[in-house]
Short mmCIF file of C-alpha atoms in Angstrom, two decimals:
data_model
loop_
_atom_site.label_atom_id
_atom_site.label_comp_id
_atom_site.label_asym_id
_atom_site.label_seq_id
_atom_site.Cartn_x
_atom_site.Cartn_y
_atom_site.Cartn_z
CA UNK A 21 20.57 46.45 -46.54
CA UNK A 22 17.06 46.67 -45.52
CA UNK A 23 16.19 43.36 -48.05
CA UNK A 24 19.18 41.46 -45.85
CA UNK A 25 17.63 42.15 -42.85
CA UNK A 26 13.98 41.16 -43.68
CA UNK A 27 15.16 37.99 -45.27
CA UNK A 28 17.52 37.69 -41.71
CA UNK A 29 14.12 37.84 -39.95
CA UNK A 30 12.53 35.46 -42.36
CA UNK A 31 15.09 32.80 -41.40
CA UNK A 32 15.03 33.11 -37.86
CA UNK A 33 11.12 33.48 -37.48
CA UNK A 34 11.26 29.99 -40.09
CA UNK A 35 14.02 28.63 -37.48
CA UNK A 36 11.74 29.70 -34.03
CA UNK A 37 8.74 27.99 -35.70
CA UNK A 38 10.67 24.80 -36.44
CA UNK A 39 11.53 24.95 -32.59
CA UNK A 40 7.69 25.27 -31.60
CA UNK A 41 7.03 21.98 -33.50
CA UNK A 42 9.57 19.74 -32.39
CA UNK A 43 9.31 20.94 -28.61
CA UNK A 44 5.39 19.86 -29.13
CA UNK A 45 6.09 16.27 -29.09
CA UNK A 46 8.90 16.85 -26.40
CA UNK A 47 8.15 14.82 -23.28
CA UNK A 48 10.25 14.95 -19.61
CA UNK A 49 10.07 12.17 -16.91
CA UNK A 50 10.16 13.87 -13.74
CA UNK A 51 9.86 11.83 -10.58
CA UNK A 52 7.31 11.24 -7.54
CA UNK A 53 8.87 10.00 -4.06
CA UNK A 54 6.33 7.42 -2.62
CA UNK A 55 6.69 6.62 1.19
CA UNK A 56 5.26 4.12 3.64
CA UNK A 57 6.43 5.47 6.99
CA UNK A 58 10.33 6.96 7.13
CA UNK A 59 10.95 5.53 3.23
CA UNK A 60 11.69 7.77 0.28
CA UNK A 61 11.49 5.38 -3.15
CA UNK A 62 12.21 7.81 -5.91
CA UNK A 63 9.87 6.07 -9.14
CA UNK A 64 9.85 7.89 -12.34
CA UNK A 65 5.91 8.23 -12.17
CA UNK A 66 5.47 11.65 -13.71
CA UNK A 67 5.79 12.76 -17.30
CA UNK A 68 4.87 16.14 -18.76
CA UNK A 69 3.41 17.20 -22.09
CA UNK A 70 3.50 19.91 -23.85
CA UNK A 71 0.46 19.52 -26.46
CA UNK A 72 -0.11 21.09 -29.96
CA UNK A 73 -3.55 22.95 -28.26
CA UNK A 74 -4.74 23.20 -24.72
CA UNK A 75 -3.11 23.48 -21.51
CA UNK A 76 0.08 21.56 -20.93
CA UNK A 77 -0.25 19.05 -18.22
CA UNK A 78 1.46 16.50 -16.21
CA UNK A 79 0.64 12.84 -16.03
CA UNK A 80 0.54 10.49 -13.50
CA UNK A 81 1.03 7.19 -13.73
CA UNK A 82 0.89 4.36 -11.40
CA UNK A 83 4.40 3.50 -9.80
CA UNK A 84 6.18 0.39 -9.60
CA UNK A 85 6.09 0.11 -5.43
CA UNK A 86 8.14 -3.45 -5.21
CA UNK A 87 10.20 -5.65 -7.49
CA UNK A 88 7.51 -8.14 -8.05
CA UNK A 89 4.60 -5.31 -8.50
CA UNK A 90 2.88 -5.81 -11.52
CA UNK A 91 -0.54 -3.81 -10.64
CA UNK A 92 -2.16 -1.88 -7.61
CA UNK A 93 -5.19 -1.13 -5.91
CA UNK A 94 -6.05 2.69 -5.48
CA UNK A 95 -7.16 2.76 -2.03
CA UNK A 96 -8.24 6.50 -1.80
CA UNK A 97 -7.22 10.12 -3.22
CA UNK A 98 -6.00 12.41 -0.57
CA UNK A 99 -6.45 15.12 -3.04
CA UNK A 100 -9.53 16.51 -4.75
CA UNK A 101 -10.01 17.54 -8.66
CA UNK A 102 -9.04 21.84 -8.81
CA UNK A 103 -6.66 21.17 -5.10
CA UNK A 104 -3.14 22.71 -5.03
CA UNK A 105 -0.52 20.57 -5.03
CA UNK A 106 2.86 21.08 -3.16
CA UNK A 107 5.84 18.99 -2.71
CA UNK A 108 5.60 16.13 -0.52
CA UNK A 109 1.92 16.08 -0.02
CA UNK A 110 0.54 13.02 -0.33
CA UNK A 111 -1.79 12.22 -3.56
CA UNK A 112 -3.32 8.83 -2.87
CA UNK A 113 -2.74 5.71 -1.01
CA UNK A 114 -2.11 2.38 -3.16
CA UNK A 115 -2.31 -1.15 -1.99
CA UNK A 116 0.41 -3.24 -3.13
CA UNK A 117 0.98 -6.97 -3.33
CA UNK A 118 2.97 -6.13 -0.26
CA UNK A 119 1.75 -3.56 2.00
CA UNK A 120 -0.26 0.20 1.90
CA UNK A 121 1.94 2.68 0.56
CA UNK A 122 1.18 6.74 0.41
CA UNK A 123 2.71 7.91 -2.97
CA UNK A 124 3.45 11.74 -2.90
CA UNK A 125 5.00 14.32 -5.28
CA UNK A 126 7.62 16.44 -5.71
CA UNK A 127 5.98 18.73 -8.25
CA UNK A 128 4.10 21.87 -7.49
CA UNK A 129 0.88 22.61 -9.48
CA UNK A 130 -2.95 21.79 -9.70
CA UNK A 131 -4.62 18.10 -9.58
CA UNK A 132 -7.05 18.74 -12.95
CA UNK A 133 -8.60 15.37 -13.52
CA UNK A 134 -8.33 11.80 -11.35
CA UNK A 135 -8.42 9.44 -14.13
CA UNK A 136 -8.86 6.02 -11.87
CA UNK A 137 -11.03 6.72 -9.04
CA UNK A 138 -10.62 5.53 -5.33
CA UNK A 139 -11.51 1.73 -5.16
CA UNK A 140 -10.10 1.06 -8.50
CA UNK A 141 -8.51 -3.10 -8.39
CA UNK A 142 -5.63 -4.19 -10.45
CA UNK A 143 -4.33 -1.14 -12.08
CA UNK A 144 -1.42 -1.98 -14.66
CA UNK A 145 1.83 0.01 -13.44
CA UNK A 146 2.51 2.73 -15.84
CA UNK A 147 -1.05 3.41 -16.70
CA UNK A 148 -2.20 7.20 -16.42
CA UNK A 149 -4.04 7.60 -12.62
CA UNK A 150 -4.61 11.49 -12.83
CA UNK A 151 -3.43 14.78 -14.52
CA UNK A 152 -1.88 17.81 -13.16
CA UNK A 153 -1.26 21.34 -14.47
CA UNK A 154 0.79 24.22 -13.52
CA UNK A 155 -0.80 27.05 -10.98
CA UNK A 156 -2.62 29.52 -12.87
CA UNK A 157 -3.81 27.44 -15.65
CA UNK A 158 -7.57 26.80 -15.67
CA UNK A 159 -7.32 22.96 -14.70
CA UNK A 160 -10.73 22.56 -16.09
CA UNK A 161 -9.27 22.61 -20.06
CA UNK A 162 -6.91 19.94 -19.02
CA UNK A 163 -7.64 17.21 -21.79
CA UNK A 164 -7.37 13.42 -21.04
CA UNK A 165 -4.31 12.39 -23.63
CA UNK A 166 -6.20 9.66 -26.09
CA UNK A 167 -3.05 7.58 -26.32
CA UNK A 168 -2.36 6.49 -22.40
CA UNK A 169 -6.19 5.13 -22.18
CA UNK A 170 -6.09 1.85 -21.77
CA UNK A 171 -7.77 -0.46 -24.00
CA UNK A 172 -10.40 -3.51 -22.58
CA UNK A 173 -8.93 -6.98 -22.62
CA UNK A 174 -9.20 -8.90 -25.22
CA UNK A 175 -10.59 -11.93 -23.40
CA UNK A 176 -12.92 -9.59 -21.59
CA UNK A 177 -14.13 -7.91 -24.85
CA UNK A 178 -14.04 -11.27 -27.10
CA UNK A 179 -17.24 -13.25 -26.73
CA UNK A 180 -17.41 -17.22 -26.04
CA UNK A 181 -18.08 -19.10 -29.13
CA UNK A 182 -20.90 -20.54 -30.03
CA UNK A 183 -23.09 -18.80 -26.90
CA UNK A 184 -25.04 -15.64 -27.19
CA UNK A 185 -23.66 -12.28 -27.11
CA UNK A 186 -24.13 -10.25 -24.08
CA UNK A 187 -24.13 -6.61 -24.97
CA UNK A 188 -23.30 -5.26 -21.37
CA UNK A 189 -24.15 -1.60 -20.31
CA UNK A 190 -21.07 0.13 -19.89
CA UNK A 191 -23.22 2.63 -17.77
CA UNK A 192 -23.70 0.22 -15.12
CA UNK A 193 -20.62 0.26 -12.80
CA UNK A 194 -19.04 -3.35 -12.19
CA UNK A 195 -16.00 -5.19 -11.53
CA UNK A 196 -14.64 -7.56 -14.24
CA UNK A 197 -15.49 -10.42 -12.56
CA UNK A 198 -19.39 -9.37 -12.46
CA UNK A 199 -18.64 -8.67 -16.02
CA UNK A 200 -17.50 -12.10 -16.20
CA UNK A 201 -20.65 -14.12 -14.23
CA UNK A 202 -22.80 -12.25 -16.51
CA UNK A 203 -21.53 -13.67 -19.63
CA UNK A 204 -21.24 -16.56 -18.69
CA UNK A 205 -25.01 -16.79 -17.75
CA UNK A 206 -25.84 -14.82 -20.59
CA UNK A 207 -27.94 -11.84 -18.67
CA UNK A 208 -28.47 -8.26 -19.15
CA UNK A 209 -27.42 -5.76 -16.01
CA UNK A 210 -30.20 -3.54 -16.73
CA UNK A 211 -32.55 -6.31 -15.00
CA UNK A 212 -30.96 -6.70 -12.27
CA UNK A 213 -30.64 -4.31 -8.99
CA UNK A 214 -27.99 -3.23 -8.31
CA UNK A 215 -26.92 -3.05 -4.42
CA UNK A 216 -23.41 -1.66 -4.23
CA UNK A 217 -22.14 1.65 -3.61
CA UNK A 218 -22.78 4.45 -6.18
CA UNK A 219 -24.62 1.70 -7.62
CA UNK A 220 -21.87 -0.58 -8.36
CA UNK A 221 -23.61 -4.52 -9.47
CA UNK A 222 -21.82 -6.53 -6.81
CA UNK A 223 -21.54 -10.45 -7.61
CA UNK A 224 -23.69 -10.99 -5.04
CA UNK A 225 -26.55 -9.32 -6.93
CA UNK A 226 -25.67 -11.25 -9.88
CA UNK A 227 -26.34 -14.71 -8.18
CA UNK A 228 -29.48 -13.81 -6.15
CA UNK A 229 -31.08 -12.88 -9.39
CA UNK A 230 -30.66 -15.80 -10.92
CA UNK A 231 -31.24 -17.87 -7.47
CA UNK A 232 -34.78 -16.11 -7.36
CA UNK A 233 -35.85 -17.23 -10.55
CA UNK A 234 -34.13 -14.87 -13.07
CA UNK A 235 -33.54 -16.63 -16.38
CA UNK A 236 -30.77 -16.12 -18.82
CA UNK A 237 -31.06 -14.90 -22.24
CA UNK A 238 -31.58 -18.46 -25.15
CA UNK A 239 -31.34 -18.60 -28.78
CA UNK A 240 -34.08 -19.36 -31.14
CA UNK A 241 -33.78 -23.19 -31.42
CA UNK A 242 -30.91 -23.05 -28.40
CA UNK A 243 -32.97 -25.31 -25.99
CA UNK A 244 -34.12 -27.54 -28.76
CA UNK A 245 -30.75 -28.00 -29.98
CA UNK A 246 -29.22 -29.00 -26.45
CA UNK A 247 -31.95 -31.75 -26.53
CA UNK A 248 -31.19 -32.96 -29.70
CA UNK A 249 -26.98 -33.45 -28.39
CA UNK A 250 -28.07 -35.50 -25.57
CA UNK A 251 -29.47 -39.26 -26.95
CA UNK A 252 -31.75 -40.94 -24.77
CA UNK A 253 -30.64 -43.76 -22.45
CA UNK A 254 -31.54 -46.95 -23.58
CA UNK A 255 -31.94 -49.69 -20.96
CA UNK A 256 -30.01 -53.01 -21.29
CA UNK A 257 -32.07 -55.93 -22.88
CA UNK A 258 -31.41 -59.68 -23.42
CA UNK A 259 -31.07 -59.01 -26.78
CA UNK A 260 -28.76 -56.19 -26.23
CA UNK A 261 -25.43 -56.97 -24.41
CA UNK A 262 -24.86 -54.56 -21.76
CA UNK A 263 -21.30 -52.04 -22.89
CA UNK A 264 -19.56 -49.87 -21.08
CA UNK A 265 -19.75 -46.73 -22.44
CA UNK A 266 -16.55 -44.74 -23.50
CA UNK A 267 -15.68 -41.56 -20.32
CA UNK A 268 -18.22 -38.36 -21.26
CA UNK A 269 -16.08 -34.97 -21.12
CA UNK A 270 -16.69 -32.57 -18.39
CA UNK A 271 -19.48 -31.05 -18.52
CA UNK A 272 -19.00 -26.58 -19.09
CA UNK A 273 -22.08 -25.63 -17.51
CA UNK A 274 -21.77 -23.27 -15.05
CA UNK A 275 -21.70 -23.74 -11.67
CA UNK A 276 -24.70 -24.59 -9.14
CA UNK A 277 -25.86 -21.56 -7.66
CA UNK A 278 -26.85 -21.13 -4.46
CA UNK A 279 -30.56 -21.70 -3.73
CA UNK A 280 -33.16 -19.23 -2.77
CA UNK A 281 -33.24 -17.81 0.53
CA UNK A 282 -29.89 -18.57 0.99
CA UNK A 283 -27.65 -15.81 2.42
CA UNK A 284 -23.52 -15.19 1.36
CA UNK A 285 -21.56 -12.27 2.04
CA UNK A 286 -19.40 -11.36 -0.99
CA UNK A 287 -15.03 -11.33 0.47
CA UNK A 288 -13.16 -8.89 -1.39
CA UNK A 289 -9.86 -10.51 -2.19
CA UNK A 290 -6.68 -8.03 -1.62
CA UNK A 291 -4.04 -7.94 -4.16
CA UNK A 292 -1.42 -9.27 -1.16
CA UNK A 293 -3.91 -12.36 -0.38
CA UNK A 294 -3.63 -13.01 -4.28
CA UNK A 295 0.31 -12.79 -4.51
CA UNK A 296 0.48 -15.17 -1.44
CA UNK A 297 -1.83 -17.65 -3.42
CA UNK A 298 0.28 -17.36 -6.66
CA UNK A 299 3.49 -17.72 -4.99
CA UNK A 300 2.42 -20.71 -2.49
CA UNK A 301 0.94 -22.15 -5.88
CA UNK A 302 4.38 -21.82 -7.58
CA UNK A 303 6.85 -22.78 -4.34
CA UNK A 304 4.28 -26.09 -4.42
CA UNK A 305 4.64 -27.32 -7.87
CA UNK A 306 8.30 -26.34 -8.90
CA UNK A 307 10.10 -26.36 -5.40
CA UNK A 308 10.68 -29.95 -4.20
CA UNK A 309 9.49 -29.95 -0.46
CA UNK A 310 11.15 -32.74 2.29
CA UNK A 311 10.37 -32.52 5.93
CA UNK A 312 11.96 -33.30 9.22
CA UNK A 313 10.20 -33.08 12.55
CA UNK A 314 11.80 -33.59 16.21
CA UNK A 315 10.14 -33.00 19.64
CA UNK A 316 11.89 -30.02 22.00
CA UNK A 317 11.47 -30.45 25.95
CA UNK A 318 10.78 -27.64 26.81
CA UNK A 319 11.13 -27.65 31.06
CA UNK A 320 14.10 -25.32 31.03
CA UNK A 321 13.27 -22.65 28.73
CA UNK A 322 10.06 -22.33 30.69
CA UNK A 323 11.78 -21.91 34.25
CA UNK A 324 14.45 -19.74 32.70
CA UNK A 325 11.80 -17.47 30.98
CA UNK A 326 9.66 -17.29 34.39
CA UNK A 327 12.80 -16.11 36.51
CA UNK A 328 13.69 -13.74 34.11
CA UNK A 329 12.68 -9.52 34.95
CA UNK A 330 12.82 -8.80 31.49
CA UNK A 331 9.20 -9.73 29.63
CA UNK A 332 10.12 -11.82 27.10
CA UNK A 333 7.93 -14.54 24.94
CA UNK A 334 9.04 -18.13 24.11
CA UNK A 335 9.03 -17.02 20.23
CA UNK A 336 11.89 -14.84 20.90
CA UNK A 337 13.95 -17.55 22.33
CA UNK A 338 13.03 -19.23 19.62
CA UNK A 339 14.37 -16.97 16.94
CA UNK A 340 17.52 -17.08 18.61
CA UNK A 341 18.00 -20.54 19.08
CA UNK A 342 17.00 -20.69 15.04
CA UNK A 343 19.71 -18.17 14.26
CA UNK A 344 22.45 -19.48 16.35
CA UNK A 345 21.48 -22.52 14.86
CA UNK A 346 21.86 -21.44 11.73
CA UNK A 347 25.45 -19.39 12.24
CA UNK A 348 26.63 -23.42 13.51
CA UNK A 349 25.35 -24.74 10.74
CA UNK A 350 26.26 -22.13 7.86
CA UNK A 351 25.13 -24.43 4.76
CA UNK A 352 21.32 -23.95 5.86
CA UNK A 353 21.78 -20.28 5.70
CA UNK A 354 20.87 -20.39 2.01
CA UNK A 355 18.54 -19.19 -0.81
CA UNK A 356 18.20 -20.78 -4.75
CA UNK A 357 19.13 -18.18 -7.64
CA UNK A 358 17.02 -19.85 -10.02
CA UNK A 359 20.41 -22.17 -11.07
CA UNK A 360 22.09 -22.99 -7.39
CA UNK A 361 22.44 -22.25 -4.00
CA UNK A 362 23.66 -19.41 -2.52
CA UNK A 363 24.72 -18.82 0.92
CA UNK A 364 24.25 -16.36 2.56
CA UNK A 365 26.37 -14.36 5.45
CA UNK A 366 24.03 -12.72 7.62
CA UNK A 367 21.52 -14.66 9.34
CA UNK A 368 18.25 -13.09 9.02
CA UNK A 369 15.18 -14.86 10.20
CA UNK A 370 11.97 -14.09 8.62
CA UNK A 371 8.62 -14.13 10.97
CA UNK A 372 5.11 -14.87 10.05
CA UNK A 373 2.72 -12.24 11.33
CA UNK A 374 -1.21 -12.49 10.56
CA UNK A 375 -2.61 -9.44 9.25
CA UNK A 376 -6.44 -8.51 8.04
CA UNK A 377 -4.91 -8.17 4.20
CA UNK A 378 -2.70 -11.32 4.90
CA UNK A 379 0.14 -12.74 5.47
CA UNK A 380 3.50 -10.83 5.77
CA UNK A 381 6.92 -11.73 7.23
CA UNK A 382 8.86 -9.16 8.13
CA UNK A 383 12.60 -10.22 8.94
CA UNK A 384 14.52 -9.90 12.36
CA UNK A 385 17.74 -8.84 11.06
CA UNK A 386 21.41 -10.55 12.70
CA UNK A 387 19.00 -12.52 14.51
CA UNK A 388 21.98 -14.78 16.16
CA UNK A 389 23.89 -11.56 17.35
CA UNK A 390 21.08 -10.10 19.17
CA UNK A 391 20.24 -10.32 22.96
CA UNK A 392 17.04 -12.36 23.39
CA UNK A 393 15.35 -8.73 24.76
CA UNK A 394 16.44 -6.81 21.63
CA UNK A 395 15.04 -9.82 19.42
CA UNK A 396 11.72 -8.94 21.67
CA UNK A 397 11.69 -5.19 21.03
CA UNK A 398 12.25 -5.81 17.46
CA UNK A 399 9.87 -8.18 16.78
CA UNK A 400 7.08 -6.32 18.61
CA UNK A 401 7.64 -3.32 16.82
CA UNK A 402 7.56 -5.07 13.59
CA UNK A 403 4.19 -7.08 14.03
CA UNK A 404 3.02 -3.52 14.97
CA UNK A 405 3.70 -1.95 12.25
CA UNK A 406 2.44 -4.77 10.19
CA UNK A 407 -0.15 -4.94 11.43
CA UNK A 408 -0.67 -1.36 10.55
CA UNK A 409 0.44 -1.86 7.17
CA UNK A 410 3.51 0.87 8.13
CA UNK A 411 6.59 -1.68 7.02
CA UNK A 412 8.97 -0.30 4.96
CA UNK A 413 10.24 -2.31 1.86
CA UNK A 414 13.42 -3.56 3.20
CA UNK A 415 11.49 -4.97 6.65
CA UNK A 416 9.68 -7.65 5.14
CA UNK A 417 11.75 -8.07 1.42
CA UNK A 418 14.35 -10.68 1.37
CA UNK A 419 15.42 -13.04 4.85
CA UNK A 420 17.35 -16.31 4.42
CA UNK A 421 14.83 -18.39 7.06
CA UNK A 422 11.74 -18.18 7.96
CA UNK A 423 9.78 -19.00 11.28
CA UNK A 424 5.68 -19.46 11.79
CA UNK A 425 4.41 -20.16 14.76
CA UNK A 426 0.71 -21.31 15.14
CA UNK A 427 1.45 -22.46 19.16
CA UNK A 428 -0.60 -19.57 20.45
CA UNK A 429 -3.58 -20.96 18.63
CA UNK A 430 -3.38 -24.32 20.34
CA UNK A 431 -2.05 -26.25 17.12
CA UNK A 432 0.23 -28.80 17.96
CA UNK A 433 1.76 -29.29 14.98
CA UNK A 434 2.07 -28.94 10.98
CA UNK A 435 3.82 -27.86 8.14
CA UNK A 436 4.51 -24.97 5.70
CA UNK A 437 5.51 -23.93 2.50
CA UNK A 438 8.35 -22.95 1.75
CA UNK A 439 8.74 -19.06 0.47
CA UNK A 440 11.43 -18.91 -2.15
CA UNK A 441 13.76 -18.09 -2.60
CA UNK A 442 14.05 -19.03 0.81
CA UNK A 443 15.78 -22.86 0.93
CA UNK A 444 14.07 -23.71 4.78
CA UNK A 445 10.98 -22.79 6.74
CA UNK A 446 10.37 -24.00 10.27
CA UNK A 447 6.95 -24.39 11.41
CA UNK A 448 6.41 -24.77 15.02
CA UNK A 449 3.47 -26.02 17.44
CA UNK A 450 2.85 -25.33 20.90
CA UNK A 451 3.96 -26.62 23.89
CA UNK A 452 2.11 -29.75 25.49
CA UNK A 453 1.99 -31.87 28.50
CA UNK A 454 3.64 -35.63 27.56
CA UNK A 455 4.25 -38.51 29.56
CA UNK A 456 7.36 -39.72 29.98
CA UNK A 457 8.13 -43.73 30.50
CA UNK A 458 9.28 -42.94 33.61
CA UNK A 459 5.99 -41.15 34.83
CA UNK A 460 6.99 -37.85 34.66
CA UNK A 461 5.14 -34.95 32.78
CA UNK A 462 7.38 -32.78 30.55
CA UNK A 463 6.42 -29.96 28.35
CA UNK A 464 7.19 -30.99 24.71
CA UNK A 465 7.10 -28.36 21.49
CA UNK A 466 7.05 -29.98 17.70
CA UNK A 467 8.99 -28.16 15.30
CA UNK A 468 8.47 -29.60 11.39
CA UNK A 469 11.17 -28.26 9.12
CA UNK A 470 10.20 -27.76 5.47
CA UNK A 471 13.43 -27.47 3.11
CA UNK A 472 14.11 -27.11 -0.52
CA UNK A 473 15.77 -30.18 -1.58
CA UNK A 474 17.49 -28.80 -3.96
CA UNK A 475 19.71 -27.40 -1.41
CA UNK A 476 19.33 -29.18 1.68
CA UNK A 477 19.27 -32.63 1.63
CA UNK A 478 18.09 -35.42 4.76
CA UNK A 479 21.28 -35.37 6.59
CA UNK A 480 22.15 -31.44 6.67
CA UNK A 481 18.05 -30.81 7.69
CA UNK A 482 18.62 -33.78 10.40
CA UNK A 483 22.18 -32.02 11.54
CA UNK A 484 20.34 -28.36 11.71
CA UNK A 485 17.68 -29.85 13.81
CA UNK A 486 19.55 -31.59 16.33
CA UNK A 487 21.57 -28.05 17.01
CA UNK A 488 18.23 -26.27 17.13
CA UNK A 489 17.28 -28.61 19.61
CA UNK A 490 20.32 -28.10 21.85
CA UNK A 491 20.05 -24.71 21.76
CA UNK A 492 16.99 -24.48 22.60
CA UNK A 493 17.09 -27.69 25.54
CA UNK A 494 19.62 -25.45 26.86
CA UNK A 495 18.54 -22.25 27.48
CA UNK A 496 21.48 -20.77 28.82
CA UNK A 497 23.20 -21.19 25.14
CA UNK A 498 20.96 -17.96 24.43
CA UNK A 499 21.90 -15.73 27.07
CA UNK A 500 25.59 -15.52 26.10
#
């Protein structure tokens, strides 16, 4: 009896063990809620380990903030190495390709190690940002797990062929495009001081050094050989027919640099300002753009405005007439799928608002059922917040039309590019004095409509503008 039991024992101590080492290389996705200002976006950001030795801890990786996020900006920690953590408090701020988002957690525990410090550009989503472990655990032992570092990129790591080899100090504290000026004028960070914060080698430092006389690292034999390449020029004789000698490629030296004494102040570029590029790029060479224009007197709106008690700008009316416009006209309403149009049922209008990151539009929604004064509170309260970089996701994600308006600024007119997948975008000037044949002054506004034509061809842009342009002649079409 006593043999059963101790070879019972033996089996289930054999069984508990077998248990230990599977639940080792068990891992659970938890979630972090990330909020700009009222929004909860549940992202599975979190994952805890349980490791073979050490203290178990929780990673954190960088979330996914919007559909077309593909890497962040760590803006600052809110929360220190060895600070408690408790649900909903806020662990860092990240800037997106869209807006400033505070990402904070629903776990309870310890932050034991940031991994990507405060400042940190284009961070991959999914890559580790910090650890946490549980309270009561000395976060100190918390251990960095080997397989979520990220590795270098190849074309950072890979030299240039056929130019020298720039071994560069990973000591010194740089950006990858420093990384990248100094390879590709060969020169060694140590030499150069550096003048950014914590000592960080700015760009700026880069190019002064070499503007002040600095000179790049050569070969043995490097300069000779660059002489030999280049032939000398021979001069046309009698003897020698003058030819016309076949196109030289491009030359691949670097760039001029600026000369000495001159001064430059290096422009950070934001992750938004560099999504508005790429997409602007893209809408340019694969959407094809048309254009309409027509003139809009303006003499009516003006006096209607003025008598109204209600503050109210001639933007708003604007938007209105647009979305009225566009509920007449219902094929305009329309965005591209990638295969063909789509239309769409509620008409919401898009606005450009300038920011210091950029350029964000966030959308006035049911613009053509709302009273010119609610289109005013809303839009105020939106370029507020944009300003602020406070939107939520769904304020400025999506629209079917967009308007920008560059009056204020005294342009008179121009035109824009179209944001897909967005078929239409109306750019509008401001209002001007013109001289009519009969010797009266009128006050005139240009509107240029930009469409995809795709979708909207020359007569449907043509019929769309002559309704906006009744509307909008004839104020009291807005007030109903």
């Amino acid at each position: 009896m006593a043999a059963s039991l101790a070879r019972l024992a033996g089996l289930r101590g054999l069984h508990s063990a077998t248990c230990l080492l599977r639940n080792t290389g068990m891992t659970t996705a938890k979630s972090t809620r990330t909020k700009g200002v009222g929004i909860n976006v549940f992202k599975r950001t979190i994952r805890t380990s349980i490791p073979l030795q050490g203290v178990p801890t929780t990673q954190i990786l960088m979330p996914a903030l919007s559909p077309t996020m593909e890497e962040g900006t760590i803006i600052q920690w809110m929360k220190n190495e060895g600070d408690p953590i408790s649900p909903g408090d806020v662990l860092c701020e990240i800037e997106t390709d869209k807006a400033t988002i505070a990402m904070d957690s629903d776990e309870e525990g310890i932050l034991a190690k940031i991994i990507v410090p405060a400042g940190s550009k284009n961070v991959k989503i999914n890559q580790l940002i910090a650890v946490m472990v549980e309270e009561g655990v000395d976060y100190t032992q918390a251990e960095v797990p080997p397989e979520t570092e990220i590795p270098r990129k190849a074309e950072d790591a890979a030299p240039v062929e056929g130019t020298p080899t720039v071994h560069v100090d990973t000591e010194v504290l740089m950006s990858p495009a420093v990384r990248l000026l100094l390879e590709k004028y060969h020169l060694n960070p140590r030499l150069i001081q550096a003048t950014g914060p914590k000592g960080r080698l700015l760009k700026g430092d880069v190019l002064r050094y070499v503007a002040q006389g600095g000179q790049p690292f050569k070969k043995p034999g490097e300069e000779a050989t660059a002489v030999q390449k280049s032939p000398p020029k021979l001069a046309p004789t009698p003897e020698t027919p003058l030819t016309v000698s076949k196109p030289q490629p491009v030359s691949s030296e670097p760039p001029p640099l600026p000369k000495a004494g001159q001064q430059f102040t290096d422009l950070p570029n934001t992750n938004m300002r560099r999504t508005i590029a790429k997409r602007l790029t893209e809408s340019k060479a694969s959407v094809p753009h048309t254009y309409a224009s027509t003139d809009c007197v303006m003499d009516d709106l003006l006096k209607l405005r003025n008598s109204l008690e209600i503050k109210v700008s001639v933007n708003d009316f604007i938007i209105k007439a647009a979305g009225l416009a566009l509920r007449q006209v219902a094929e305009m309403n329309a965005v591209w799928n990638g295969e063909e149009a789509k239309l769409v049922k509620d008409v919401d209008i898009s606005v450009a608002v300038a920011t210091d990151a950029g350029l964000i539009t966030p959308i006035v929604k049911t613009a053509d059922a709302l009273k010119i004064a609610e289109i005013s509170t809303v839009l105020k309260d939106l370029a507020n917040r944009a300003r602020e970089g406070k939107l939520q996701l769904h304020e400025f994600q999506g629209g079917s039309f967009t308007i920008s308006n560059l009056g204020m600024f005294g342009i008179t007119e121009f035109s824009a590019v179209i944001n897909p997948p967005q078929a239409c975008i109306m750019a509008v000037g401001g209002t001007r004095p013109v001289l009519t044949a009969d010797d009266k002054v009128q006050s005139v506004m240009t509107v240029t409509l930009s469409c995809d034509r795709r979708i909207i061809d020359d007569e449907l842009a043509a019929r769309w503008l002559e309704t906006f342009k009744l509307n909008i002649e004839n104020p009291s079409r807005l007030l109903l």
